[in-house]
Coordinates of N, CA and C in Angstrom, one line a residue:
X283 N -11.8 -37.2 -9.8 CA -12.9 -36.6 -10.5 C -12.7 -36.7 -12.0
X284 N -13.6 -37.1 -12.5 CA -13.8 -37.6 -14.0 C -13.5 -36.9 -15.0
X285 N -13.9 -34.9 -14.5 CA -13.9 -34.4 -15.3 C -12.2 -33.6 -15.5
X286 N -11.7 -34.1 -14.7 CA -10.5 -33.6 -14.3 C -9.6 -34.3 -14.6
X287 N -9.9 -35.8 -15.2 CA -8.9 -37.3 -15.8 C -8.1 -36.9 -17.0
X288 N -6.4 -36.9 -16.5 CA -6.5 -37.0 -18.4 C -7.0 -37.0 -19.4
X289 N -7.6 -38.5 -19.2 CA -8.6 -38.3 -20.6 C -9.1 -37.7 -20.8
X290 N -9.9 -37.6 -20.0 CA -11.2 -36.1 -20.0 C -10.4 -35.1 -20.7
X291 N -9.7 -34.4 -20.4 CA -8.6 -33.2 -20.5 C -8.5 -33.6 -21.8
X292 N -7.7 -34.9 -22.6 CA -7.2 -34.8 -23.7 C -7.9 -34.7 -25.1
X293 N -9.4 -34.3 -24.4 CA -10.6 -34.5 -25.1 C -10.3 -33.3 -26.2
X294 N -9.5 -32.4 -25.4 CA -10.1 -30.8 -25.6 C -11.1 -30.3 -25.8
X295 N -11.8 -30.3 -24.9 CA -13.8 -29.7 -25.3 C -13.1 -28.2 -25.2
X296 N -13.9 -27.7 -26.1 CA -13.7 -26.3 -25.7 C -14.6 -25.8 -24.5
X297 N -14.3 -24.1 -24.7 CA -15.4 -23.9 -22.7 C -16.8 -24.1 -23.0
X298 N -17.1 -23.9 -24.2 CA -18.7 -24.2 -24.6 C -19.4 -25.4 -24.7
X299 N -18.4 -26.7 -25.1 CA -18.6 -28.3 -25.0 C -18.2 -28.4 -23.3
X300 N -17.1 -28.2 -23.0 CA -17.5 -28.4 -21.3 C -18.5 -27.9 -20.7
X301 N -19.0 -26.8 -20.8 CA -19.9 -25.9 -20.0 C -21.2 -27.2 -20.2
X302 N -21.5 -28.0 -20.9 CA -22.7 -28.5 -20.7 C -22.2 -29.7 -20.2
X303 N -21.2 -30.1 -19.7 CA -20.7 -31.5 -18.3 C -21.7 -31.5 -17.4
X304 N -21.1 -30.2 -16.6 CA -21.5 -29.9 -15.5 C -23.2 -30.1 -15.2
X305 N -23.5 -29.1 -16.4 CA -25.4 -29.0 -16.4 C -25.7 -30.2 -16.1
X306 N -25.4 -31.5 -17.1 CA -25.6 -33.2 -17.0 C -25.3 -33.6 -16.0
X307 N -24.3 -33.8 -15.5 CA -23.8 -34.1 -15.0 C -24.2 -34.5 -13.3
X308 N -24.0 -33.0 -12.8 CA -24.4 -32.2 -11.6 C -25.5 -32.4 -11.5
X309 N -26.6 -31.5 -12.5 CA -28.0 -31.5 -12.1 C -28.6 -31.7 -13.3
X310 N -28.3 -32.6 -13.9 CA -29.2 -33.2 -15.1 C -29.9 -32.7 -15.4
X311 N -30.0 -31.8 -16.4 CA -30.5 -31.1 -16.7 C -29.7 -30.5 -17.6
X312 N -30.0 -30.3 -19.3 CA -29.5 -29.1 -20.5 C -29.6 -28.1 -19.8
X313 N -29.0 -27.6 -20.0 CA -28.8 -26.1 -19.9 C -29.7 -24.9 -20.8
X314 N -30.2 -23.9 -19.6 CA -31.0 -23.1 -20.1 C -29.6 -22.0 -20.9
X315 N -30.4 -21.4 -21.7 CA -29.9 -20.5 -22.2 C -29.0 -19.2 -22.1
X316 N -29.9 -18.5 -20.7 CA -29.5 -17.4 -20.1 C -28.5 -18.1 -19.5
X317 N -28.6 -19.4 -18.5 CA -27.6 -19.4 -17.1 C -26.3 -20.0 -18.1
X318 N -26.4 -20.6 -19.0 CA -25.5 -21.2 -20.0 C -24.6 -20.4 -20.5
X319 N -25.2 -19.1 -21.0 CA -24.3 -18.2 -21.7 C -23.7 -16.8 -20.7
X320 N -24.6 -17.2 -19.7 CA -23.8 -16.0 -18.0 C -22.3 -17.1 -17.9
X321 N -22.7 -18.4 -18.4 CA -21.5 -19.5 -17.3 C -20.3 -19.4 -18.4
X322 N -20.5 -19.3 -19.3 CA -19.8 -19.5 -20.5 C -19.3 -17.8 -20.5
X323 N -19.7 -17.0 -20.3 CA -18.6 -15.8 -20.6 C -18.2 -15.6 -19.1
X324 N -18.1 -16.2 -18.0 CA -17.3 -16.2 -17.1 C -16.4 -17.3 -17.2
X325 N -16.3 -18.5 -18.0 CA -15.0 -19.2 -18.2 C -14.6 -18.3 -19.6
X326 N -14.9 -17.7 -20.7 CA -14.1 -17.5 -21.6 C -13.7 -16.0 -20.8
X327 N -14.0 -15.2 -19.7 CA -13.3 -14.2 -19.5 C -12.2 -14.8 -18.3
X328 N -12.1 -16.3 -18.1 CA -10.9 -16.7 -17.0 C -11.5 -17.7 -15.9
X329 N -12.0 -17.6 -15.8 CA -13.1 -18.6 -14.5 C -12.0 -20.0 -15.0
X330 N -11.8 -20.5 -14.1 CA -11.2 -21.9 -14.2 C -12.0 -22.8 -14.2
X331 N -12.1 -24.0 -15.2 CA -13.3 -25.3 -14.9 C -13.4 -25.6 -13.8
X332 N -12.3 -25.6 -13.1 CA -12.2 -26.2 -11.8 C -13.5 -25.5 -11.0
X333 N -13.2 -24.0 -10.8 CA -14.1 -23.3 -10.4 C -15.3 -23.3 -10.9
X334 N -15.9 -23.0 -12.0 CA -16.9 -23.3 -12.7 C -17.7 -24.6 -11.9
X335 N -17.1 -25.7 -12.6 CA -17.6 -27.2 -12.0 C -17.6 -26.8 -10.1
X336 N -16.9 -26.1 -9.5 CA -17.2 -26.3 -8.2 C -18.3 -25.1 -8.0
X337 N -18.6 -24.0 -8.5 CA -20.1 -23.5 -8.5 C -21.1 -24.5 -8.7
X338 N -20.9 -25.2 -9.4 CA -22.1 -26.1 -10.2 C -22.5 -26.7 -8.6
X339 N -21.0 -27.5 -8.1 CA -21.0 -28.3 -7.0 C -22.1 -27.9 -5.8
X340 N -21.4 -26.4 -5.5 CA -22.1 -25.8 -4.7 C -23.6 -25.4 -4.5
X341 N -24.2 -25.8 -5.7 CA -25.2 -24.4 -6.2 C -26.6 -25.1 -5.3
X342 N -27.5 -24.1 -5.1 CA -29.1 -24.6 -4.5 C -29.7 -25.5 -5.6
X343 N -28.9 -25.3 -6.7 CA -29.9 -26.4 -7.7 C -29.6 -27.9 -7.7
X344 N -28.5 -27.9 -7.4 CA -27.3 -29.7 -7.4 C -27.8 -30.1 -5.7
X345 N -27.9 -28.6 -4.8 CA -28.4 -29.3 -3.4 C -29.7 -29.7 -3.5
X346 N -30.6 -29.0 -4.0 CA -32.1 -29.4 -4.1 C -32.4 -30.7 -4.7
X347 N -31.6 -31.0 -5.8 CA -31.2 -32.6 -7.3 C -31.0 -33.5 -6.2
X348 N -29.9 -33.4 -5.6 CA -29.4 -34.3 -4.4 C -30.7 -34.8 -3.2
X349 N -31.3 -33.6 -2.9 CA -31.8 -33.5 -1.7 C -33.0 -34.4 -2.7
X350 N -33.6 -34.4 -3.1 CA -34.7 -35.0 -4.0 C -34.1 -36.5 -4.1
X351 N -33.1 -37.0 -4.1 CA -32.9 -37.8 -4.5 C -32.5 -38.7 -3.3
X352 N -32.8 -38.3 -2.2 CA -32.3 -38.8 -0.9 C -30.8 -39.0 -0.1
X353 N -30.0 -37.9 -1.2 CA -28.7 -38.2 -1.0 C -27.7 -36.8 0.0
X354 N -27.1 -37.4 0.9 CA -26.8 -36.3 2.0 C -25.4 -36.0 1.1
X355 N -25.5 -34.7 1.1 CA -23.9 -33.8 0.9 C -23.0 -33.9 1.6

């Protein structure tokens, strides 16, 4: 996982440069404001990227992105 490469890592994004990976990433899409700053004070109160990025994974919005795009989970 890319976001999880050394490199990636040696980047040091902080939680607020990482938190917009995932948005791109995942479900293309910048990030709204509200769900941005709910996602960001759950990693700066401890949330692990890992975890974070695997909500993203999980979410109805990355299934729906996917599903639009003809691609099976």
């Amino acid at each position: 996982m890319v976001m999880f490469s050394t490199e990636f890592i040696n980047k040091n994004f902080t939680n607020a440069e990482f938190l917009t990976k995932p948005y791109r990433v995942l479900l293309a899409v910048e990030p709204d404001a509200t769900g941005y700053n709910y996602n960001l004070s759950l990693l700066n109160s401890g949330m692990t990227r890992l975890d974070m990025f695997n909500s993203f994974a999980i979410s109805t919005a990355y299934y729906n992105m996917v599903s639009g795009l003809g691609i099976n989970q």
